[in-house]
Structure formats: structure tokens, C-alpha cells
PDB file of C-alpha atoms in Angstrom:
ATOM      1  CA  GLU A   1      41.178  32.111  49.684  1.00 96.00           C
ATOM      2  CA  LEU A   2      44.248  30.139  50.838  1.00 96.00           C
ATOM      3  CA  LEU A   3      43.670  27.664  53.956  1.00 95.00           C
ATOM      4  CA  PHE A   4      46.711  25.687  55.628  1.00 95.00           C
ATOM      5  CA  HIS A   5      46.404  23.746  58.520  1.00 93.00           C
ATOM      6  CA  PHE A   6      49.426  21.415  60.243  1.00 95.00           C
ATOM      7  CA  LEU A   7      49.684  19.601  63.048  1.00 94.00           C
ATOM      8  CA  PRO A   8      53.386  18.033  63.744  1.00 94.00           C
ATOM      9  CA  GLY A   9      53.778  15.043  65.225  1.00 91.00           C
ATOM     10  CA  ASP A  10      50.281  14.039  65.932  1.00 89.00           C
ATOM     11  CA  ASP A  11      50.477  11.573  69.153  1.00 87.00           C
ATOM     12  CA  VAL A  12      47.684   9.617  68.033  1.00 82.00           C
ATOM     13  CA  ARG A  13      48.383   8.746  63.967  1.00 85.00           C
ATOM     14  CA  GLY A  14      52.317   9.271  64.667  1.00 88.00           C
ATOM     15  CA  GLU A  15      52.788  11.724  61.873  1.00 93.00           C
ATOM     16  CA  ASP A  16      52.597  15.029  60.697  1.00 95.00           C
ATOM     17  CA  ARG A  17      48.928  15.961  59.936  1.00 95.00           C
ATOM     18  CA  SER A  18      47.857  18.523  57.386  1.00 95.00           C
ATOM     19  CA  ARG A  19      45.074  20.258  55.234  1.00 94.00           C
ATOM     20  CA  PHE A  20      45.658  22.515  52.143  1.00 96.00           C
ATOM     21  CA  ARG A  21      42.989  24.147  50.657  1.00 96.00           C
ATOM     22  CA  VAL A  22      42.841  27.007  47.513  1.00 97.00           C
ATOM     23  CA  ASP A  23      39.687  28.784  46.064  1.00 97.00           C
ATOM     24  CA  HIS A  24      40.842  31.565  43.351  1.00 98.00           C
ATOM     25  CA  VAL A  25      39.510  33.003  40.425  1.00 97.00           C
ATOM     26  CA  MET A  26      41.482  35.366  38.331  1.00 97.00           C
ATOM     27  CA  GLN A  27      40.296  37.510  35.435  1.00 96.00           C
ATOM     28  CA  LEU A  28      43.073  37.171  32.874  1.00 96.00           C
ATOM     29  CA  PRO A  29      43.347  39.962  29.916  1.00 94.00           C
ATOM     30  CA  ARG A  30      41.194  39.407  26.740  1.00 93.00           C
ATOM     31  CA  ALA A  31      38.367  37.517  28.478  1.00 94.00           C
ATOM     32  CA  PHE A  32      40.276  34.866  29.969  1.00 97.00           C
ATOM     33  CA  ARG A  33      39.682  33.654  33.410  1.00 97.00           C
ATOM     34  CA  LEU A  34      42.067  31.264  35.685  1.00 98.00           C
ATOM     35  CA  THR A  35      40.184  28.820  38.352  1.00 98.00           C
ATOM     36  CA  LEU A  36      41.877  27.082  40.807  1.00 98.00           C
ATOM     37  CA  ASP A  37      39.692  24.935  43.544  1.00 97.00           C
ATOM     38  CA  ALA A  38      41.546  22.629  45.185  1.00 96.00           C
ATOM     39  CA  ASP A  39      41.432  20.858  48.804  1.00 95.00           C
ATOM     40  CA  GLN A  40      43.983  18.072  50.201  1.00 96.00           C
ATOM     41  CA  VAL A  41      44.392  16.368  53.267  1.00 94.00           C
ATOM     42  CA  SER A  42      47.139  14.129  54.905  1.00 93.00           C
ATOM     43  CA  ASP A  43      44.883  11.563  55.810  1.00 91.00           C
ATOM     44  CA  THR A  44      41.545  10.186  55.452  1.00 89.00           C
ATOM     45  CA  GLU A  45      41.123   9.929  58.924  1.00 88.00           C
ATOM     46  CA  TYR A  46      41.418  13.906  58.838  1.00 89.00           C
ATOM     47  CA  PHE A  47      37.994  15.297  58.973  1.00 87.00           C
ATOM     48  CA  GLU A  48      36.705  12.597  61.425  1.00 85.00           C
ATOM     49  CA  ASP A  49      39.121  13.960  63.847  1.00 85.00           C
ATOM     50  CA  PHE A  50      39.044  17.812  63.326  1.00 85.00           C
ATOM     51  CA  ALA A  51      35.855  18.611  61.850  1.00 78.00           C
ATOM     52  CA  GLN A  52      33.824  20.827  63.505  1.00 73.00           C
ATOM     53  CA  ASP A  53      30.229  19.805  62.710  1.00 71.00           C
ATOM     54  CA  ARG A  54      28.304  16.682  61.165  1.00 69.00           C
ATOM     55  CA  GLU A  55      28.989  17.815  57.529  1.00 61.00           C
ATOM     56  CA  GLY A  56      32.942  17.600  57.730  1.00 66.00           C
ATOM     57  CA  THR A  57      32.626  14.278  58.734  1.00 68.00           C
ATOM     58  CA  SER A  58      30.550  13.098  55.594  1.00 77.00           C
ATOM     59  CA  ILE A  59      32.939  13.848  52.970  1.00 85.00           C
ATOM     60  CA  PRO A  60      33.658  10.954  50.623  1.00 89.00           C
ATOM     61  CA  PHE A  61      36.295  12.966  48.600  1.00 90.00           C
ATOM     62  CA  LEU A  62      38.065  16.045  47.890  1.00 94.00           C
ATOM     63  CA  GLU A  63      38.135  17.980  44.486  1.00 95.00           C
ATOM     64  CA  GLN A  64      41.399  19.230  42.927  1.00 97.00           C
ATOM     65  CA  LEU A  65      40.466  21.592  40.116  1.00 97.00           C
ATOM     66  CA  ALA A  66      42.698  23.782  37.457  1.00 98.00           C
ATOM     67  CA  ARG A  67      40.499  26.004  34.793  1.00 98.00           C
ATOM     68  CA  LEU A  68      41.496  28.135  32.088  1.00 98.00           C
ATOM     69  CA  SER A  69      38.360  29.542  30.148  1.00 98.00           C
ATOM     70  CA  TYR A  70      37.352  31.836  27.698  1.00 98.00           C
ATOM     71  CA  ARG A  71      34.344  33.593  26.716  1.00 96.00           C
ATOM     72  CA  ASP A  72      33.008  36.137  24.828  1.00 95.00           C
ATOM     73  CA  GLU A  73      30.047  36.851  22.631  1.00 93.00           C
ATOM     74  CA  HIS A  74      30.226  33.749  20.194  1.00 95.00           C
ATOM     75  CA  TRP A  75      32.663  31.421  21.891  1.00 97.00           C
ATOM     76  CA  ARG A  76      33.304  29.507  24.875  1.00 97.00           C
ATOM     77  CA  LEU A  77      36.214  27.635  25.440  1.00 98.00           C
ATOM     78  CA  THR A  78      37.388  25.726  28.338  1.00 98.00           C
ATOM     79  CA  GLY A  79      40.722  23.616  29.453  1.00 98.00           C
ATOM     80  CA  GLU A  80      40.772  21.911  32.921  1.00 98.00           C
ATOM     81  CA  VAL A  81      42.066  19.098  34.886  1.00 98.00           C
ATOM     82  CA  GLN A  82      40.371  17.967  37.739  1.00 97.00           C
ATOM     83  CA  HIS A  83      41.237  14.998  40.089  1.00 96.00           C
ATOM     84  CA  PHE A  84      39.837  13.674  43.310  1.00 95.00           C
ATOM     85  CA  GLN A  85      41.227  12.874  46.636  1.00 94.00           C
ATOM     86  CA  THR A  86      39.139   9.713  47.944  1.00 91.00           C
ATOM     87  CA  ILE A  87      38.234   9.984  52.133  1.00 90.00           C
ATOM     88  CA  ASP A  88      35.709   7.350  52.344  1.00 87.00           C
ATOM     89  CA  ARG A  89      37.636   4.254  53.511  1.00 83.00           C
ATOM     90  CA  GLU A  90      34.377   2.473  52.579  1.00 85.00           C
ATOM     91  CA  LEU A  91      34.440   3.295  49.194  1.00 84.00           C
ATOM     92  CA  LEU A  92      35.715   0.382  46.776  1.00 83.00           C
ATOM     93  CA  ASP A  93      37.838   1.105  44.253  1.00 81.00           C
ATOM     94  CA  PRO A  94      35.054   0.666  41.407  1.00 81.00           C
ATOM     95  CA  GLU A  95      33.163   3.305  42.946  1.00 85.00           C
ATOM     96  CA  ARG A  96      35.730   6.236  43.097  1.00 88.00           C
ATOM     97  CA  PRO A  97      35.244   8.743  40.863  1.00 91.00           C
ATOM     98  CA  TYR A  98      37.035   9.423  37.763  1.00 94.00           C
ATOM     99  CA  ALA A  99      39.666  12.005  37.210  1.00 96.00           C
ATOM    100  CA  ARG A 100      39.479  14.299  33.905  1.00 96.00           C
ATOM    101  CA  LEU A 101      42.899  14.561  32.806  1.00 93.00           C
ATOM    102  CA  PRO A 102      42.398  16.976  30.444  1.00 96.00           C
ATOM    103  CA  ARG A 103      39.169  17.914  29.438  1.00 97.00           C
ATOM    104  CA  LEU A 104      38.593  20.418  26.662  1.00 98.00           C
ATOM    105  CA  VAL A 105      35.375  22.172  25.729  1.00 98.00           C
ATOM    106  CA  ALA A 106      34.366  24.562  22.804  1.00 98.00           C
ATOM    107  CA  SER A 107      31.019  25.931  21.894  1.00 98.00           C
ATOM    108  CA  GLY A 108      30.119  28.520  19.489  1.00 97.00           C
ATOM    109  CA  ASP A 109      26.707  30.261  19.031  1.00 96.00           C
ATOM    110  CA  PHE A 110      26.363  32.589  15.746  1.00 96.00           C
ATOM    111  CA  ALA A 111      23.646  34.136  13.831  1.00 94.00           C
ATOM    112  CA  LEU A 112      22.696  35.439  10.142  1.00 92.00           C
ATOM    113  CA  GLY A 113      20.544  37.822   8.999  1.00 84.00           C
ATOM    114  CA  GLU A 114      19.280  41.403   9.784  1.00 85.00           C
ATOM    115  CA  ARG A 115      17.182  40.013  12.383  1.00 84.00           C
ATOM    116  CA  GLU A 116      19.462  36.742  13.463  1.00 87.00           C
ATOM    117  CA  TRP A 117      16.675  34.214  12.884  1.00 91.00           C
ATOM    118  CA  LEU A 118      18.854  31.784  11.550  1.00 95.00           C
ATOM    119  CA  ARG A 119      21.425  30.509  14.206  1.00 95.00           C
ATOM    120  CA  TYR A 120      23.860  28.288  14.068  1.00 97.00           C
ATOM    121  CA  GLY A 121      26.491  26.779  16.725  1.00 97.00           C
ATOM    122  CA  PHE A 122      28.080  23.463  18.007  1.00 98.00           C
ATOM    123  CA  ASP A 123      28.885  22.453  21.403  1.00 98.00           C
ATOM    124  CA  SER A 124      31.869  19.679  21.788  1.00 98.00           C
ATOM    125  CA  GLU A 125      34.264  18.091  24.695  1.00 98.00           C
ATOM    126  CA  LEU A 126      36.999  15.844  24.821  1.00 98.00           C
ATOM    127  CA  VAL A 127      38.187  14.444  27.845  1.00 98.00           C
ATOM    128  CA  TYR A 128      40.560  11.693  28.971  1.00 97.00           C
ATOM    129  CA  PHE A 129      39.031  10.056  31.684  1.00 95.00           C
ATOM    130  CA  GLN A 130      41.259   7.795  34.084  1.00 94.00           C
ATOM    131  CA  ARG A 131      41.658   5.889  37.523  1.00 89.00           C
ATOM    132  CA  SER A 132      43.299   3.391  39.476  1.00 85.00           C
ATOM    133  CA  LEU A 133      41.281   0.828  38.515  1.00 83.00           C
ATOM    134  CA  GLY A 134      38.554   0.049  35.682  1.00 81.00           C
ATOM    135  CA  VAL A 135      38.270   0.902  32.123  1.00 86.00           C
ATOM    136  CA  THR A 136      39.953   4.376  31.071  1.00 91.00           C
ATOM    137  CA  GLY A 137      40.141   6.409  27.699  1.00 93.00           C
ATOM    138  CA  TRP A 138      39.150   9.184  25.554  1.00 96.00           C
ATOM    139  CA  ARG A 139      35.878  10.269  24.755  1.00 97.00           C
ATOM    140  CA  LEU A 140      34.770  12.747  22.077  1.00 98.00           C
ATOM    141  CA  ASP A 141      31.059  14.187  22.199  1.00 98.00           C
ATOM    142  CA  ALA A 142      30.318  16.598  19.744  1.00 98.00           C
ATOM    143  CA  ARG A 143      26.589  18.554  18.768  1.00 98.00           C
ATOM    144  CA  PRO A 144      26.680  21.186  15.535  1.00 98.00           C
ATOM    145  CA  GLU A 145      23.154  22.417  15.423  1.00 97.00           C
ATOM    146  CA  LEU A 146      21.166  24.852  13.292  1.00 97.00           C
ATOM    147  CA  ALA A 147      17.759  26.461  14.201  1.00 97.00           C
ATOM    148  CA  LEU A 148      15.487  29.332  13.592  1.00 95.00           C
ATOM    149  CA  ASP A 149      14.841  31.395  16.413  1.00 92.00           C
ATOM    150  CA  VAL A 150      11.661  33.677  15.194  1.00 92.00           C
ATOM    151  CA  ALA A 151      10.107  35.969  18.049  1.00 90.00           C
ATOM    152  CA  ALA A 152       7.945  39.293  18.111  1.00 90.00           C
ATOM    153  CA  PRO A 153       5.729  40.485  20.893  1.00 93.00           C
ATOM    154  CA  GLY A 154       3.010  37.573  21.595  1.00 95.00           C
ATOM    155  CA  TYR A 155       4.963  34.803  19.965  1.00 95.00           C
ATOM    156  CA  PHE A 156       7.937  32.709  19.344  1.00 95.00           C
ATOM    157  CA  LEU A 157       8.877  30.149  17.145  1.00 95.00           C
ATOM    158  CA  ARG A 158      12.148  28.349  17.461  1.00 95.00           C
ATOM    159  CA  PRO A 159      12.586  24.723  15.322  1.00 97.00           C
ATOM    160  CA  SER A 160      15.937  23.545  15.141  1.00 97.00           C
ATOM    161  CA  LEU A 161      18.085  20.351  14.197  1.00 98.00           C
ATOM    162  CA  SER A 162      20.989  19.169  15.251  1.00 98.00           C
ATOM    163  CA  TRP A 163      23.389  15.700  14.887  1.00 98.00           C
ATOM    164  CA  ARG A 164      24.763  14.128  18.139  1.00 97.00           C
ATOM    165  CA  TYR A 165      28.321  12.208  18.016  1.00 98.00           C
ATOM    166  CA  THR A 166      29.970  10.537  20.555  1.00 97.00           C
ATOM    167  CA  SER A 167      33.063   8.181  20.155  1.00 96.00           C
ATOM    168  CA  TYR A 168      35.380   6.449  22.692  1.00 94.00           C
ATOM    169  CA  ALA A 169      38.842   4.887  22.724  1.00 93.00           C
ATOM    170  CA  LEU A 170      38.992   2.774  25.716  1.00 91.00           C
ATOM    171  CA  SER A 171      41.682   0.813  27.394  1.00 88.00           C
ATOM    172  CA  ASP A 172      42.188  -1.510  30.321  1.00 80.00           C
ATOM    173  CA  LEU A 173      39.096  -3.453  28.946  1.00 74.00           C
ATOM    174  CA  ASP A 174      40.385  -6.410  30.848  1.00 72.00           C
ATOM    175  CA  GLU A 175      38.976  -4.735  34.102  1.00 58.00           C
ATOM    176  CA  ALA A 176      35.351  -4.679  32.852  1.00 56.00           C
ATOM    177  CA  PRO A 177      34.843  -8.188  32.028  1.00 53.00           C
ATOM    178  CA  ASN A 178      31.143  -7.270  31.043  1.00 54.00           C
ATOM    179  CA  ALA A 179      32.113  -4.563  28.430  1.00 58.00           C
ATOM    180  CA  LEU A 180      29.823  -5.284  25.215  1.00 62.00           C
ATOM    181  CA  PHE A 181      30.883  -2.703  23.068  1.00 69.00           C
ATOM    182  CA  GLY A 182      35.147  -3.255  22.511  1.00 80.00           C
ATOM    183  CA  ARG A 183      37.521  -0.752  22.368  1.00 86.00           C
ATOM    184  CA  SER A 184      36.059   1.912  20.128  1.00 90.00           C
ATOM    185  CA  PRO A 185      32.034   2.248  20.778  1.00 91.00           C
ATOM    186  CA  SER A 186      30.429   5.521  19.338  1.00 94.00           C
ATOM    187  CA  ARG A 187      26.726   6.442  18.373  1.00 95.00           C
ATOM    188  CA  SER A 188      25.574   9.046  15.885  1.00 97.00           C
ATOM    189  CA  LEU A 189      22.106  10.236  15.780  1.00 96.00           C
ATOM    190  CA  PRO A 190      19.669  13.523  14.579  1.00 97.00           C
ATOM    191  CA  VAL A 191      17.888  15.377  17.032  1.00 97.00           C
ATOM    192  CA  ALA A 192      15.079  17.445  16.027  1.00 97.00           C
ATOM    193  CA  SER A 193      13.056  19.906  18.240  1.00 96.00           C
ATOM    194  CA  PHE A 194      10.552  22.286  18.155  1.00 97.00           C
ATOM    195  CA  ASP A 195       9.114  24.952  20.686  1.00 96.00           C
ATOM    196  CA  THR A 196       6.857  27.584  20.131  1.00 96.00           C
ATOM    197  CA  GLY A 197       4.520  29.506  22.404  1.00 96.00           C
TER     198      GLY A 197
END
């Protein structure tokens, strides 16, 4: 879907006004997929002046997203960039959403044995979050996991162990006077679960 509105020389604002929207999903060779989902307007009053219903006048921001992803039986990989155009003039700079430029996600799920009762895998994310005001930086989040998945007619048993690690590399801390953890906060913790029925 491609949408383009253009109003040359608007008498009220004394300038050209426009809206551009693209919503596109493309299946690429080898299980890759490209997604484009972006919306942009020429000015913050665009929806107030041209919306055809009440919902259009209450849009606080517009998302611009480009994503390349891959998925097969064991792997899920995603690379994306995401940005927002703020429409709500009342939204203060510290309340505006962060852009993610880029965001990389990888996860894997594997099984061992003839019955595939022993499962192992991981989830991970690396992202650079940025905006014009406030703390910016990188975040790494990773969670490897080992689990049993024993099931038969009438019962299942699923114990698992995982380890969650999150680390930041922050900048612009002078804009956050209440920052307690410095430029490189991190956490590391084990997680255990037991699910049966």
C-alpha cells in the first residue's frame, strides 16, 4: 500500500502540506522477509486539519520502520531501524519515544535425542536507542536456556534453567541527573521454572 497526499500552497499555513505512507511486506528468497511500515506528515497540525474521524486527531506520533527478518525451523533473525515523528505538540522532549537505530535480534531453538526431550536455545537483542534529549546508548540482552520437554498423552513435564544477562553502554548522562548506575550498568541472574500438568 502506498498513500501520498499533497496540498500545494495551503492558504492557512502558507506552505505545502503532505502525507506519505507506505505499508509493504516482501517475501525474499531463502526465508528472508522485508517489511516497510512508515508514515510521515509535513506538520504537526496535519491530522487536526485533515482527519476524517476523531481517531485521526489523537495520534501522538507516527512510526517509521524498516525490518529485514529470517526464520526457519531453528533460527529467527531480525535487523531493523525504527524512528518516530512526534505529532503531539504537548508531548515534552523527555516523554517522546526513543528511536532504535539499529535493533538486532537473534534467537535459536534446538532439540537433542530421538524424542527431542532435551531442548536448548537462546534469545538475544542488541539495540542502540537514541533521541534528541536524554540518555542514549547501547543495550545487550541475552538469555541462553536449557530445558526438558517430556510429554505424552495425559501429562507433560517441562523444567528449565536459563541465565539472563543485560548490559548497557550509556552516554549523555549529564541530561539525567538522577542516573544511579553510571555509564555501564549490568545485571546477571539465573532463572528456573517448572511447568507440569
